[in-house]
Structures are given as C-alpha cells and as structure tokens.
C-alpha cells in the first residue's frame, strides 16, 4: 500500500536537478525525463523511483514468465529494464558474443520511494513503511545545494570492430539481403574504454547535448545506464498500446536554410522512408498478436521529428487490447523492438548475432516502468552510455538499418553522427 502526497513547485527545472542529486544516496535508481518535449502520449515530465523493496533480477531463461508472476503478485509500481538478449526467451536464439558489461538480462524493483512530476505538480508515492519520511525528504531535496563535479579527461575510446571489418561485415549482410534471406537488418558496433567516470556528471552532460524525450539515468548498484534516447519502444494506457519506431536519420546544420533543406531531403528520401516502412509493417504484425481484431492503426507514417543533433523519421502505430490481458504478454509479443532488429525479425536477429562483435545486453533493450493497474511506458536504449563501475568498463554502441539500397560509407558516417554525443559526454566528464 502506498501513501500519496502532492506538492506545488515554484521552480520545476531547479527542483528536478535537486531530485536527481538526492537520488545518488540510493543503490537502486531509475530517473526518467522528457526534457519538456511535447509528446502526445506522455503522462509525466519526470519520474524518480529509488530504493527497492522487492527485486526481480534474472537471466533470459523464463524471464518474461518470471516478470509476469512478479507483476501480478506485487500489483505495484515496478521500474527497471529489459535487455536485448531477452530475445533468447522469446525465440530459440542465443547470445555468445563478447560481453564486457555483464549486466543481468532483466532487472526490476518495487521502489519504496517514488516521485512523479507533471508541470509544477509533484506527487510523492511512498510505501506505507516509509510514508513518515515524505515531508522530511521533500524538505531535504528542496534545500539541497546543487554542485557540479570537476573531472579530467583521461579516457581513450576504442572501437570493438575496425573500420575495415565493419565494411566487410556490412557487405556480408548486404549479400544476405540480395539473396532474400532478410529485407533489413539493424547492424551495430561498440565503442568502449576502461576507466572510471562520475555517472551523474556524465549523464547531465549527455542529456544537455541531446535533450531527448526519453532520457533516463539508471543505477542498479555498480551498473549504470546513462540514456539519451529519442525513441519510445512501447506504451500501454488502459486498452491502448502505442509504438513509435524510429528509422531514418539526417544530420543537422546550424544554418537555418540548410537545416530545413536537410529535413525536407530526409522526409522525401526513398531509402530512409523504405527503412521506416519496413519496420512499421513489422510493428503492425507484432501488435496484431495481442490486438483486438482490426484495431492496429498507423497514426503517423514517416513524420520528421527534430532533435538537437539529428532529424529523424518516426512513425506511430497503435492498437487496442483486452483489459484482461497481462501487460507482460504485450511486452513479450513485441520484444525486441523491430527498429533494433530488422525484418523478418527472427532471421535478422540470427544474422545480427553472427556479424556483430559485442553482446548487446541493455543496449537496444528498454528502460521504463509498469504501473499498479498494468499500464507501462518503455524507451529504446539507444544513444546511451553503459558503465560497470566494479569492472571499470564503459561502453556505448551505435548502429543503423541496412537495406538493399545501403551505401556502406554512408552507413558508417551515420554511426559516427550518432556516436558523437556519447563521445563528447565522456571526454568532458571522464
């Protein structure tokens, strides 16, 4: 049982920073921030969940069944992540590539303390065992003096896959496409380094560079995810399910006229549009597995959304589901998200495993929450820095959709554009 209390804030942006700084006292933290993007389907501007009361941490085997049991038993707020390698639970697949991070495949916790922020209204939802701490915590947070940690640049970032190997592997994938094995594959590569970083300072830098609508800071003891994701994976609100896959990317220009021209070119680029439409078809198929008959609808197709560093094509696909359906069934039947796999999905995932050099883990998985009544909202873990503090291992991966029309040099250039923000955040906050 939770005790709720509401506060009205004078300065939302300042309080958000105080709230995030206060969260560093805890070993289990999930912070979600919309960065004030106007998202038609978003419920909150920011959410902070800390201090696990109960926890589910597991590998891929029977993970969704375990999560379904956990969710149906607690019937409470749950926060955490689904790693990409839960594909091995949904399909007969394996993950044997190098893993420098060693995160659990799935991790969710039931927070003792939960803060929900919308406009200037702040709600505290505390478990009854700590409800007498609400006012004290609010006063502590509200009077925190913000500080910025000074850090030095000592990291040397390396590529797991050399440029020459990237082109060889990409050409092999193109051969699969030309043979008709697949239509599209999301091919990714890892950047990595050894060392220690200050996670919160690095996250703040990354978030300031990108200002994405699905940012998140996750700490689960020694494992950190610093996420500047522009993409929603899946949201469920009552009986409506929403997927918003991103496929199609263009760089931006500081010159307004050139930037508008780049935006227009992306909107009309046949190759970029075909990438997106293939994934929309895949998403429609995934949603149809749990949807009420005839309810899968494409609300937006290949709409250009502009972010700090890139323009992107985003489509919005919705469906209706029975209110008696477990939310975990909806997640399981659509996971991993089509924008990070390719089409057909299972064939693409097999080929991805063959040619990528790194186990994806949390990268291209999902971070988010499930509510007590079975609603949920999850992002796609891209544009993210993953950090195992105990192993002093730092990783970020980027990728792109490979289709029959892909030009290897342009795909490589797109990877570097996507990697720029993580590199800058690390080299300024190492």
JSON list of N, CA and C in Angstrom, two decimals, residues 19-76:
[
{"chain": "A", "resi": 19, "resn": "UNK", "atom": "N", "xyz": [16.31, 16.85, -7.17]},
{"chain": "A", "resi": 19, "resn": "UNK", "atom": "CA", "xyz": [15.76, 15.49, -7.03]},
{"chain": "A", "resi": 19, "resn": "UNK", "atom": "C", "xyz": [16.76, 14.46, -7.55]},
{"chain": "A", "resi": 20, "resn": "UNK", "atom": "N", "xyz": [17.36, 14.76, -8.69]},
{"chain": "A", "resi": 20, "resn": "UNK", "atom": "CA", "xyz": [18.33, 13.84, -9.28]},
{"chain": "A", "resi": 20, "resn": "UNK", "atom": "C", "xyz": [19.58, 13.73, -8.41]},
{"chain": "A", "resi": 21, "resn": "UNK", "atom": "N", "xyz": [20.01, 14.85, -7.86]},
{"chain": "A", "resi": 21, "resn": "UNK", "atom": "CA", "xyz": [21.19, 14.82, -6.98]},
{"chain": "A", "resi": 21, "resn": "UNK", "atom": "C", "xyz": [20.89, 14.03, -5.71]},
{"chain": "A", "resi": 22, "resn": "UNK", "atom": "N", "xyz": [19.70, 14.20, -5.15]},
{"chain": "A", "resi": 22, "resn": "UNK", "atom": "CA", "xyz": [19.30, 13.47, -3.94]},
{"chain": "A", "resi": 22, "resn": "UNK", "atom": "C", "xyz": [19.27, 11.97, -4.20]},
{"chain": "A", "resi": 23, "resn": "UNK", "atom": "N", "xyz": [18.93, 11.57, -5.42]},
{"chain": "A", "resi": 23, "resn": "UNK", "atom": "CA", "xyz": [18.81, 10.14, -5.74]},
{"chain": "A", "resi": 23, "resn": "UNK", "atom": "C", "xyz": [20.14, 9.40, -5.60]},
{"chain": "A", "resi": 24, "resn": "UNK", "atom": "N", "xyz": [21.25, 10.14, -5.61]},
{"chain": "A", "resi": 24, "resn": "UNK", "atom": "CA", "xyz": [22.55, 9.49, -5.57]},
{"chain": "A", "resi": 24, "resn": "UNK", "atom": "C", "xyz": [22.85, 8.82, -4.23]},
{"chain": "A", "resi": 25, "resn": "UNK", "atom": "N", "xyz": [21.98, 9.05, -3.24]},
{"chain": "A", "resi": 25, "resn": "UNK", "atom": "CA", "xyz": [22.13, 8.37, -1.95]},
{"chain": "A", "resi": 25, "resn": "UNK", "atom": "C", "xyz": [21.76, 6.89, -2.02]},
{"chain": "A", "resi": 26, "resn": "UNK", "atom": "N", "xyz": [21.09, 6.49, -3.11]},
{"chain": "A", "resi": 26, "resn": "UNK", "atom": "CA", "xyz": [20.49, 5.16, -3.17]},
{"chain": "A", "resi": 26, "resn": "UNK", "atom": "C", "xyz": [21.21, 4.26, -4.18]},
{"chain": "A", "resi": 27, "resn": "UNK", "atom": "N", "xyz": [21.14, 2.95, -3.94]},
{"chain": "A", "resi": 27, "resn": "UNK", "atom": "CA", "xyz": [21.76, 1.97, -4.83]},
{"chain": "A", "resi": 27, "resn": "UNK", "atom": "C", "xyz": [20.87, 1.57, -6.00]},
{"chain": "A", "resi": 28, "resn": "UNK", "atom": "N", "xyz": [19.57, 1.79, -5.87]},
{"chain": "A", "resi": 28, "resn": "UNK", "atom": "CA", "xyz": [18.63, 1.47, -6.95]},
{"chain": "A", "resi": 28, "resn": "UNK", "atom": "C", "xyz": [17.89, 2.75, -7.33]},
{"chain": "A", "resi": 29, "resn": "UNK", "atom": "N", "xyz": [18.15, 3.20, -8.55]},
{"chain": "A", "resi": 29, "resn": "UNK", "atom": "CA", "xyz": [17.61, 4.47, -9.03]},
{"chain": "A", "resi": 29, "resn": "UNK", "atom": "C", "xyz": [17.16, 4.30, -10.47]},
{"chain": "A", "resi": 30, "resn": "UNK", "atom": "N", "xyz": [15.93, 4.74, -10.76]},
{"chain": "A", "resi": 30, "resn": "UNK", "atom": "CA", "xyz": [15.51, 4.94, -12.15]},
{"chain": "A", "resi": 30, "resn": "UNK", "atom": "C", "xyz": [14.95, 6.35, -12.25]},
{"chain": "A", "resi": 31, "resn": "UNK", "atom": "N", "xyz": [15.58, 7.17, -13.09]},
{"chain": "A", "resi": 31, "resn": "UNK", "atom": "CA", "xyz": [15.15, 8.54, -13.35]},
{"chain": "A", "resi": 31, "resn": "UNK", "atom": "C", "xyz": [14.75, 8.62, -14.82]},
{"chain": "A", "resi": 32, "resn": "UNK", "atom": "N", "xyz": [13.55, 9.10, -15.09]},
{"chain": "A", "resi": 32, "resn": "UNK", "atom": "CA", "xyz": [13.05, 9.24, -16.46]},
{"chain": "A", "resi": 32, "resn": "UNK", "atom": "C", "xyz": [12.69, 10.71, -16.68]},
{"chain": "A", "resi": 33, "resn": "UNK", "atom": "N", "xyz": [13.14, 11.28, -17.79]},
{"chain": "A", "resi": 33, "resn": "UNK", "atom": "CA", "xyz": [12.98, 12.72, -18.02]},
{"chain": "A", "resi": 33, "resn": "UNK", "atom": "C", "xyz": [12.58, 12.96, -19.47]},
{"chain": "A", "resi": 34, "resn": "UNK", "atom": "N", "xyz": [11.48, 13.69, -19.67]},
{"chain": "A", "resi": 34, "resn": "UNK", "atom": "CA", "xyz": [11.02, 14.01, -21.03]},
{"chain": "A", "resi": 34, "resn": "UNK", "atom": "C", "xyz": [11.70, 15.24, -21.60]},
{"chain": "A", "resi": 35, "resn": "UNK", "atom": "N", "xyz": [12.47, 15.95, -20.76]},
{"chain": "A", "resi": 35, "resn": "UNK", "atom": "CA", "xyz": [13.11, 17.20, -21.19]},
{"chain": "A", "resi": 35, "resn": "UNK", "atom": "C", "xyz": [12.11, 18.18, -21.80]},
{"chain": "A", "resi": 36, "resn": "UNK", "atom": "N", "xyz": [10.89, 18.13, -21.28]},
{"chain": "A", "resi": 36, "resn": "UNK", "atom": "CA", "xyz": [9.81, 19.03, -21.67]},
{"chain": "A", "resi": 36, "resn": "UNK", "atom": "C", "xyz": [9.42, 18.93, -23.15]},
{"chain": "A", "resi": 37, "resn": "UNK", "atom": "N", "xyz": [9.76, 17.79, -23.78]},
{"chain": "A", "resi": 37, "resn": "UNK", "atom": "CA", "xyz": [9.25, 17.57, -25.13]},
{"chain": "A", "resi": 37, "resn": "UNK", "atom": "C", "xyz": [7.74, 17.39, -25.06]},
{"chain": "A", "resi": 38, "resn": "UNK", "atom": "N", "xyz": [7.05, 17.92, -26.04]},
{"chain": "A", "resi": 38, "resn": "UNK", "atom": "CA", "xyz": [5.60, 17.74, -26.08]},
{"chain": "A", "resi": 38, "resn": "UNK", "atom": "C", "xyz": [5.30, 16.42, -26.78]},
{"chain": "A", "resi": 39, "resn": "UNK", "atom": "N", "xyz": [5.04, 15.41, -25.99]},
{"chain": "A", "resi": 39, "resn": "UNK", "atom": "CA", "xyz": [4.74, 14.08, -26.52]},
{"chain": "A", "resi": 39, "resn": "UNK", "atom": "C", "xyz": [3.26, 13.77, -26.27]},
{"chain": "A", "resi": 40, "resn": "UNK", "atom": "N", "xyz": [2.57, 13.48, -27.36]},
{"chain": "A", "resi": 40, "resn": "UNK", "atom": "CA", "xyz": [1.12, 13.29, -27.26]},
{"chain": "A", "resi": 40, "resn": "UNK", "atom": "C", "xyz": [0.73, 12.18, -26.28]},
{"chain": "A", "resi": 41, "resn": "UNK", "atom": "N", "xyz": [1.63, 11.22, -26.05]},
{"chain": "A", "resi": 41, "resn": "UNK", "atom": "CA", "xyz": [1.26, 10.07, -25.25]},
{"chain": "A", "resi": 41, "resn": "UNK", "atom": "C", "xyz": [1.94, 10.02, -23.89]},
{"chain": "A", "resi": 42, "resn": "UNK", "atom": "N", "xyz": [2.66, 11.08, -23.51]},
{"chain": "A", "resi": 42, "resn": "UNK", "atom": "CA", "xyz": [3.40, 11.04, -22.25]},
{"chain": "A", "resi": 42, "resn": "UNK", "atom": "C", "xyz": [2.52, 11.45, -21.07]},
{"chain": "A", "resi": 43, "resn": "UNK", "atom": "N", "xyz": [2.74, 10.78, -19.94]},
{"chain": "A", "resi": 43, "resn": "UNK", "atom": "CA", "xyz": [1.95, 11.04, -18.74]},
{"chain": "A", "resi": 43, "resn": "UNK", "atom": "C", "xyz": [2.65, 12.00, -17.78]},
{"chain": "A", "resi": 44, "resn": "UNK", "atom": "N", "xyz": [3.99, 11.97, -17.76]},
{"chain": "A", "resi": 44, "resn": "UNK", "atom": "CA", "xyz": [4.75, 12.74, -16.77]},
{"chain": "A", "resi": 44, "resn": "UNK", "atom": "C", "xyz": [5.91, 13.46, -17.44]},
{"chain": "A", "resi": 45, "resn": "UNK", "atom": "N", "xyz": [6.32, 14.58, -16.83]},
{"chain": "A", "resi": 45, "resn": "UNK", "atom": "CA", "xyz": [7.52, 15.28, -17.30]},
{"chain": "A", "resi": 45, "resn": "UNK", "atom": "C", "xyz": [8.78, 14.60, -16.80]},
{"chain": "A", "resi": 46, "resn": "UNK", "atom": "N", "xyz": [8.71, 14.08, -15.57]},
{"chain": "A", "resi": 46, "resn": "UNK", "atom": "CA", "xyz": [9.86, 13.36, -15.00]},
{"chain": "A", "resi": 46, "resn": "UNK", "atom": "C", "xyz": [9.37, 12.42, -13.91]},
{"chain": "A", "resi": 47, "resn": "UNK", "atom": "N", "xyz": [10.11, 11.34, -13.71]},
{"chain": "A", "resi": 47, "resn": "UNK", "atom": "CA", "xyz": [9.78, 10.35, -12.67]},
{"chain": "A", "resi": 47, "resn": "UNK", "atom": "C", "xyz": [11.08, 9.93, -12.00]},
{"chain": "A", "resi": 48, "resn": "UNK", "atom": "N", "xyz": [11.03, 9.79, -10.68]},
{"chain": "A", "resi": 48, "resn": "UNK", "atom": "CA", "xyz": [12.17, 9.23, -9.95]},
{"chain": "A", "resi": 48, "resn": "UNK", "atom": "C", "xyz": [11.67, 8.10, -9.05]},
{"chain": "A", "resi": 49, "resn": "UNK", "atom": "N", "xyz": [12.27, 6.92, -9.21]},
{"chain": "A", "resi": 49, "resn": "UNK", "atom": "CA", "xyz": [11.99, 5.78, -8.34]},
{"chain": "A", "resi": 49, "resn": "UNK", "atom": "C", "xyz": [13.29, 5.35, -7.69]},
{"chain": "A", "resi": 50, "resn": "UNK", "atom": "N", "xyz": [13.28, 5.18, -6.36]},
{"chain": "A", "resi": 50, "resn": "UNK", "atom": "CA", "xyz": [14.51, 4.79, -5.65]},
{"chain": "A", "resi": 50, "resn": "UNK", "atom": "C", "xyz": [14.21, 3.75, -4.57]},
{"chain": "A", "resi": 51, "resn": "UNK", "atom": "N", "xyz": [15.25, 3.02, -4.20]},
{"chain": "A", "resi": 51, "resn": "UNK", "atom": "CA", "xyz": [15.25, 2.18, -3.01]},
{"chain": "A", "resi": 51, "resn": "UNK", "atom": "C", "xyz": [14.31, 0.98, -3.16]},
{"chain": "A", "resi": 52, "resn": "UNK", "atom": "N", "xyz": [14.82, -0.11, -3.70]},
{"chain": "A", "resi": 52, "resn": "UNK", "atom": "CA", "xyz": [13.98, -1.28, -3.95]},
{"chain": "A", "resi": 52, "resn": "UNK", "atom": "C", "xyz": [13.51, -1.95, -2.67]},
{"chain": "A", "resi": 53, "resn": "UNK", "atom": "N", "xyz": [12.22, -2.24, -2.60]},
{"chain": "A", "resi": 53, "resn": "UNK", "atom": "CA", "xyz": [11.65, -3.03, -1.51]},
{"chain": "A", "resi": 53, "resn": "UNK", "atom": "C", "xyz": [11.68, -4.51, -1.90]},
{"chain": "A", "resi": 54, "resn": "UNK", "atom": "N", "xyz": [11.20, -4.81, -3.11]},
{"chain": "A", "resi": 54, "resn": "UNK", "atom": "CA", "xyz": [11.35, -6.15, -3.69]},
{"chain": "A", "resi": 54, "resn": "UNK", "atom": "C", "xyz": [12.06, -6.00, -5.03]},
{"chain": "A", "resi": 55, "resn": "UNK", "atom": "N", "xyz": [12.71, -7.09, -5.48]},
{"chain": "A", "resi": 55, "resn": "UNK", "atom": "CA", "xyz": [13.53, -7.03, -6.69]},
{"chain": "A", "resi": 55, "resn": "UNK", "atom": "C", "xyz": [13.36, -8.31, -7.49]},
{"chain": "A", "resi": 56, "resn": "UNK", "atom": "N", "xyz": [13.33, -8.17, -8.82]},
{"chain": "A", "resi": 56, "resn": "UNK", "atom": "CA", "xyz": [13.43, -9.32, -9.72]},
{"chain": "A", "resi": 56, "resn": "UNK", "atom": "C", "xyz": [14.65, -9.08, -10.61]},
{"chain": "A", "resi": 57, "resn": "UNK", "atom": "N", "xyz": [15.63, -9.97, -10.47]},
{"chain": "A", "resi": 57, "resn": "UNK", "atom": "CA", "xyz": [16.86, -9.88, -11.26]},
{"chain": "A", "resi": 57, "resn": "UNK", "atom": "C", "xyz": [17.13, -11.28, -11.81]},
{"chain": "A", "resi": 58, "resn": "UNK", "atom": "N", "xyz": [17.25, -11.40, -13.15]},
{"chain": "A", "resi": 58, "resn": "UNK", "atom": "CA", "xyz": [17.34, -12.74, -13.71]},
{"chain": "A", "resi": 58, "resn": "UNK", "atom": "C", "xyz": [18.03, -12.74, -15.06]},
{"chain": "A", "resi": 59, "resn": "UNK", "atom": "N", "xyz": [18.40, -13.94, -15.54]},
{"chain": "A", "resi": 59, "resn": "UNK", "atom": "CA", "xyz": [18.89, -14.06, -16.90]},
{"chain": "A", "resi": 59, "resn": "UNK", "atom": "C", "xyz": [17.70, -14.29, -17.83]},
{"chain": "A", "resi": 60, "resn": "UNK", "atom": "N", "xyz": [17.99, -14.56, -19.10]},
{"chain": "A", "resi": 60, "resn": "UNK", "atom": "CA", "xyz": [16.93, -14.59, -20.10]},
{"chain": "A", "resi": 60, "resn": "UNK", "atom": "C", "xyz": [15.97, -15.77, -19.94]},
{"chain": "A", "resi": 61, "resn": "UNK", "atom": "N", "xyz": [16.43, -16.88, -19.37]},
{"chain": "A", "resi": 61, "resn": "UNK", "atom": "CA", "xyz": [15.60, -18.08, -19.32]},
{"chain": "A", "resi": 61, "resn": "UNK", "atom": "C", "xyz": [14.34, -17.85, -18.48]},
{"chain": "A", "resi": 62, "resn": "UNK", "atom": "N", "xyz": [13.19, -18.00, -19.11]},
{"chain": "A", "resi": 62, "resn": "UNK", "atom": "CA", "xyz": [11.88, -17.81, -18.45]},
{"chain": "A", "resi": 62, "resn": "UNK", "atom": "C", "xyz": [11.70, -16.41, -17.87]},
{"chain": "A", "resi": 63, "resn": "UNK", "atom": "N", "xyz": [12.42, -15.43, -18.41]},
{"chain": "A", "resi": 63, "resn": "UNK", "atom": "CA", "xyz": [12.41, -14.09, -17.83]},
{"chain": "A", "resi": 63, "resn": "UNK", "atom": "C", "xyz": [11.03, -13.44, -17.88]},
{"chain": "A", "resi": 64, "resn": "UNK", "atom": "N", "xyz": [10.34, -13.56, -19.01]},
{"chain": "A", "resi": 64, "resn": "UNK", "atom": "CA", "xyz": [9.03, -12.91, -19.12]},
{"chain": "A", "resi": 64, "resn": "UNK", "atom": "C", "xyz": [8.01, -13.58, -18.22]},
{"chain": "A", "resi": 65, "resn": "UNK", "atom": "N", "xyz": [8.10, -14.90, -18.09]},
{"chain": "A", "resi": 65, "resn": "UNK", "atom": "CA", "xyz": [7.18, -15.60, -17.17]},
{"chain": "A", "resi": 65, "resn": "UNK", "atom": "C", "xyz": [7.44, -15.16, -15.73]},
{"chain": "A", "resi": 66, "resn": "UNK", "atom": "N", "xyz": [8.73, -15.02, -15.38]},
{"chain": "A", "resi": 66, "resn": "UNK", "atom": "CA", "xyz": [9.07, -14.54, -14.03]},
{"chain": "A", "resi": 66, "resn": "UNK", "atom": "C", "xyz": [8.56, -13.12, -13.81]},
{"chain": "A", "resi": 67, "resn": "UNK", "atom": "N", "xyz": [8.68, -12.28, -14.84]},
{"chain": "A", "resi": 67, "resn": "UNK", "atom": "CA", "xyz": [8.20, -10.90, -14.72]},
{"chain": "A", "resi": 67, "resn": "UNK", "atom": "C", "xyz": [6.68, -10.85, -14.60]},
{"chain": "A", "resi": 68, "resn": "UNK", "atom": "N", "xyz": [6.01, -11.73, -15.33]},
{"chain": "A", "resi": 68, "resn": "UNK", "atom": "CA", "xyz": [4.55, -11.78, -15.24]},
{"chain": "A", "resi": 68, "resn": "UNK", "atom": "C", "xyz": [4.10, -12.16, -13.82]},
{"chain": "A", "resi": 69, "resn": "UNK", "atom": "N", "xyz": [4.77, -13.14, -13.24]},
{"chain": "A", "resi": 69, "resn": "UNK", "atom": "CA", "xyz": [4.46, -13.55, -11.86]},
{"chain": "A", "resi": 69, "resn": "UNK", "atom": "C", "xyz": [4.74, -12.41, -10.89]},
{"chain": "A", "resi": 70, "resn": "UNK", "atom": "N", "xyz": [5.89, -11.76, -11.06]},
{"chain": "A", "resi": 70, "resn": "UNK", "atom": "CA", "xyz": [6.29, -10.64, -10.18]},
{"chain": "A", "resi": 70, "resn": "UNK", "atom": "C", "xyz": [5.28, -9.50, -10.27]},
{"chain": "A", "resi": 71, "resn": "UNK", "atom": "N", "xyz": [4.89, -9.16, -11.51]},
{"chain": "A", "resi": 71, "resn": "UNK", "atom": "CA", "xyz": [3.95, -8.05, -11.70]},
{"chain": "A", "resi": 71, "resn": "UNK", "atom": "C", "xyz": [2.57, -8.37, -11.13]},
{"chain": "A", "resi": 72, "resn": "UNK", "atom": "N", "xyz": [2.10, -9.58, -11.37]},
{"chain": "A", "resi": 72, "resn": "UNK", "atom": "CA", "xyz": [0.75, -9.93, -10.91]},
{"chain": "A", "resi": 72, "resn": "UNK", "atom": "C", "xyz": [0.70, -10.11, -9.39]},
{"chain": "A", "resi": 73, "resn": "UNK", "atom": "N", "xyz": [1.86, -10.42, -8.79]},
{"chain": "A", "resi": 73, "resn": "UNK", "atom": "CA", "xyz": [1.89, -10.59, -7.32]},
{"chain": "A", "resi": 73, "resn": "UNK", "atom": "C", "xyz": [2.01, -9.26, -6.61]},
{"chain": "A", "resi": 74, "resn": "UNK", "atom": "N", "xyz": [2.86, -8.38, -7.11]},
{"chain": "A", "resi": 74, "resn": "UNK", "atom": "CA", "xyz": [3.06, -7.10, -6.41]},
{"chain": "A", "resi": 74, "resn": "UNK", "atom": "C", "xyz": [1.92, -6.13, -6.67]},
{"chain": "A", "resi": 75, "resn": "UNK", "atom": "N", "xyz": [1.44, -6.11, -7.94]},
{"chain": "A", "resi": 75, "resn": "UNK", "atom": "CA", "xyz": [0.40, -5.14, -8.33]},
{"chain": "A", "resi": 75, "resn": "UNK", "atom": "C", "xyz": [0.77, -3.73, -7.85]},
{"chain": "A", "resi": 76, "resn": "UNK", "atom": "N", "xyz": [2.01, -3.36, -8.09]},
{"chain": "A", "resi": 76, "resn": "UNK", "atom": "CA", "xyz": [2.52, -2.07, -7.65]},
{"chain": "A", "resi": 76, "resn": "UNK", "atom": "C", "xyz": [3.38, -1.48, -8.76]}
]
